[in-house]
Short mmCIF file of N, CA and C in Angstrom, two decimals:
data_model
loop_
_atom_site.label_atom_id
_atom_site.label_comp_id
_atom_site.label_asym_id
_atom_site.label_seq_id
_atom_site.Cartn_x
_atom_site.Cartn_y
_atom_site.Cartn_z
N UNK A 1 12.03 -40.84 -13.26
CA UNK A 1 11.77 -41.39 -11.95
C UNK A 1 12.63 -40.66 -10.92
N UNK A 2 12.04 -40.07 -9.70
CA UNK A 2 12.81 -39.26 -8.80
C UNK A 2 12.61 -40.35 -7.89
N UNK A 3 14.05 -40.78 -7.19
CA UNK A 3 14.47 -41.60 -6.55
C UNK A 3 14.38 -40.80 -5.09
N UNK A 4 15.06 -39.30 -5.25
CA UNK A 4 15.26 -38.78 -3.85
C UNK A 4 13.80 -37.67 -3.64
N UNK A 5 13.29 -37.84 -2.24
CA UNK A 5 12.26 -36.67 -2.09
C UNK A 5 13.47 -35.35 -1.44
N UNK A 6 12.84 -34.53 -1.74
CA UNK A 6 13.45 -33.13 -1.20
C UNK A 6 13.23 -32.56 0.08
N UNK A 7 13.61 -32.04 1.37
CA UNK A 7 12.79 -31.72 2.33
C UNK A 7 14.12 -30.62 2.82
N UNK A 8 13.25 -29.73 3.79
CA UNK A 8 13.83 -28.38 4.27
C UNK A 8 14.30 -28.36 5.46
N UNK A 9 15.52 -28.34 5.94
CA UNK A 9 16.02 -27.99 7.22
C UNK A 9 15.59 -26.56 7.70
N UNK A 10 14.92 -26.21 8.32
CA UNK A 10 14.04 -24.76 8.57
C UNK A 10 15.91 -24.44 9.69
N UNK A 11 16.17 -25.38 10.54
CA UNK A 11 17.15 -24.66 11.26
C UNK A 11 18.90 -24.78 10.89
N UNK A 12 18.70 -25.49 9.96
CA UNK A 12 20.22 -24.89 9.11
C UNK A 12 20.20 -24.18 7.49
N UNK A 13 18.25 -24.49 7.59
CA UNK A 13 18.53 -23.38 6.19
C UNK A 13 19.10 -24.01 5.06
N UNK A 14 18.70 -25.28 4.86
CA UNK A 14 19.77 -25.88 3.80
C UNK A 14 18.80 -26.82 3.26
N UNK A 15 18.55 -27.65 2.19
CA UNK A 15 17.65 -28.90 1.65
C UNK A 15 18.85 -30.03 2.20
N UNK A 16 17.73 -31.43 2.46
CA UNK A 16 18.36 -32.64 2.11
C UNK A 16 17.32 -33.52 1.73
N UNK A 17 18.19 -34.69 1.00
CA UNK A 17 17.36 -35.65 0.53
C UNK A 17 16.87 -36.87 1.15
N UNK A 18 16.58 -37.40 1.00
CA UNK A 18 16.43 -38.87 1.40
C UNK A 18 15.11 -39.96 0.38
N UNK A 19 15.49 -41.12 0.68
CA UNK A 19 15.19 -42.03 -0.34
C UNK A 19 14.00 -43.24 0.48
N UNK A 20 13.28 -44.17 0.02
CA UNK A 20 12.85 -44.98 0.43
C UNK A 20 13.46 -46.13 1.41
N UNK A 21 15.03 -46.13 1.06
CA UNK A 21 15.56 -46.70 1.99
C UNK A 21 16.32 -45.49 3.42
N UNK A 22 15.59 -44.67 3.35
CA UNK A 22 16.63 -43.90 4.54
C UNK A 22 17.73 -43.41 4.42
N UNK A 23 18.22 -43.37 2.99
CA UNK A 23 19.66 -42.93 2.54
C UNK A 23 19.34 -41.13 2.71
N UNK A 24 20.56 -40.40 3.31
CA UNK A 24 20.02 -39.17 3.65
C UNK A 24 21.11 -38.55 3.19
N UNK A 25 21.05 -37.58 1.87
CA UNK A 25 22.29 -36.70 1.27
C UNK A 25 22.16 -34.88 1.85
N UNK A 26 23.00 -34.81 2.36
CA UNK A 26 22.73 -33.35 2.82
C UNK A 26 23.31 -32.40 1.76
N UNK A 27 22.72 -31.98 1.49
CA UNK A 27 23.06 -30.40 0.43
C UNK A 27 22.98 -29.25 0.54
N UNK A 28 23.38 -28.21 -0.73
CA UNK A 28 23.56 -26.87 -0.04
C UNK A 28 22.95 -26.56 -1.68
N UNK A 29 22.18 -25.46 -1.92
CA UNK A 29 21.53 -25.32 -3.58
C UNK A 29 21.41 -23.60 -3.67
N UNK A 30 21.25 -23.15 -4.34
CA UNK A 30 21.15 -21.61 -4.52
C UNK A 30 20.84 -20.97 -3.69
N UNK A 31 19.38 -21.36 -2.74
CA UNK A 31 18.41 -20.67 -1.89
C UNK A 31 18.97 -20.67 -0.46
N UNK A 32 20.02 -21.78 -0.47
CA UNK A 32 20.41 -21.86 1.02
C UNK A 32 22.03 -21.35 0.82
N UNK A 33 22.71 -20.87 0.19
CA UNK A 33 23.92 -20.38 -0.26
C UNK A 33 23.54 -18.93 -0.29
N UNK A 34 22.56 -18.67 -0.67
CA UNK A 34 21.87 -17.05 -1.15
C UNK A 34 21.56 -17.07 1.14
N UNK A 35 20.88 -17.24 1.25
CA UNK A 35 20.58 -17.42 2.53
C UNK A 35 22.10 -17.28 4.17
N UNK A 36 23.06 -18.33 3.44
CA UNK A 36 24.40 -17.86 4.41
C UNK A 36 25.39 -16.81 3.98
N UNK A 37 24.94 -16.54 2.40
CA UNK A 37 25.99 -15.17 2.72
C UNK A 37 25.31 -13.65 2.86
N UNK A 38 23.99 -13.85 2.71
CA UNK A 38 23.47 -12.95 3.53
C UNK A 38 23.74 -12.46 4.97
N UNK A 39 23.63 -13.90 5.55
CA UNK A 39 24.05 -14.10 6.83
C UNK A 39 25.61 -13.83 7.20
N UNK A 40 25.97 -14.17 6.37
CA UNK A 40 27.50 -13.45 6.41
C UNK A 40 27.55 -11.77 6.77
N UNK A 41 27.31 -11.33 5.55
CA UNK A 41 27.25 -10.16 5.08
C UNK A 41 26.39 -9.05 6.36
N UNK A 42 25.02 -9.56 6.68
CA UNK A 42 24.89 -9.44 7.86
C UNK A 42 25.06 -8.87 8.92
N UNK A 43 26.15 -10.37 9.43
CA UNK A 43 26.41 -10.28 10.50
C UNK A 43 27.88 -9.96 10.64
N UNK A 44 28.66 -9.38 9.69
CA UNK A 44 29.91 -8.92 9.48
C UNK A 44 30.84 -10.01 9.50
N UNK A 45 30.43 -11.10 9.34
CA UNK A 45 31.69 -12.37 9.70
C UNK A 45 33.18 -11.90 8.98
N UNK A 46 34.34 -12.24 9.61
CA UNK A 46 35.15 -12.07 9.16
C UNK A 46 35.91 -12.98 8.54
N UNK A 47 35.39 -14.31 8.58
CA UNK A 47 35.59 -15.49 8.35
C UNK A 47 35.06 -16.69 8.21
N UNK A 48 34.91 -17.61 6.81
CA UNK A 48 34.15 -18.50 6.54
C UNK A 48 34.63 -19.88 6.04
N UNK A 49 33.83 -20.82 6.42
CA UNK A 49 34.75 -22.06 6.25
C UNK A 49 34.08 -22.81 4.89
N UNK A 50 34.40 -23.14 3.78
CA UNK A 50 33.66 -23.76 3.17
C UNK A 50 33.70 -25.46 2.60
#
């Protein structure tokens, strides 16, 4: 039984969940980790907060 549906932040690039009651878990999973250090890498950051 999947309690949480999955859905896509298109503008932070990241999944979160949420539940039938509105409970909302924000996460970070391979595709959106693969995604900011690209963005790192990039954009030359010299510094990252995690």
């Amino acid at each position: 039984m999947n309690l949480f549906e999955r859905h896509w932040d298109s503008k932070a690039q990241a999944p979160y969940l949420i539940n039938k009651s509105n409970t909302l878990i924000s996460l970070d999973d391979e595709e959106s980790v693969a995604l900011k250090a690209d963005y790192i890498v990039n954009n030359n950051a010299a510094r990252i907060i995690v």
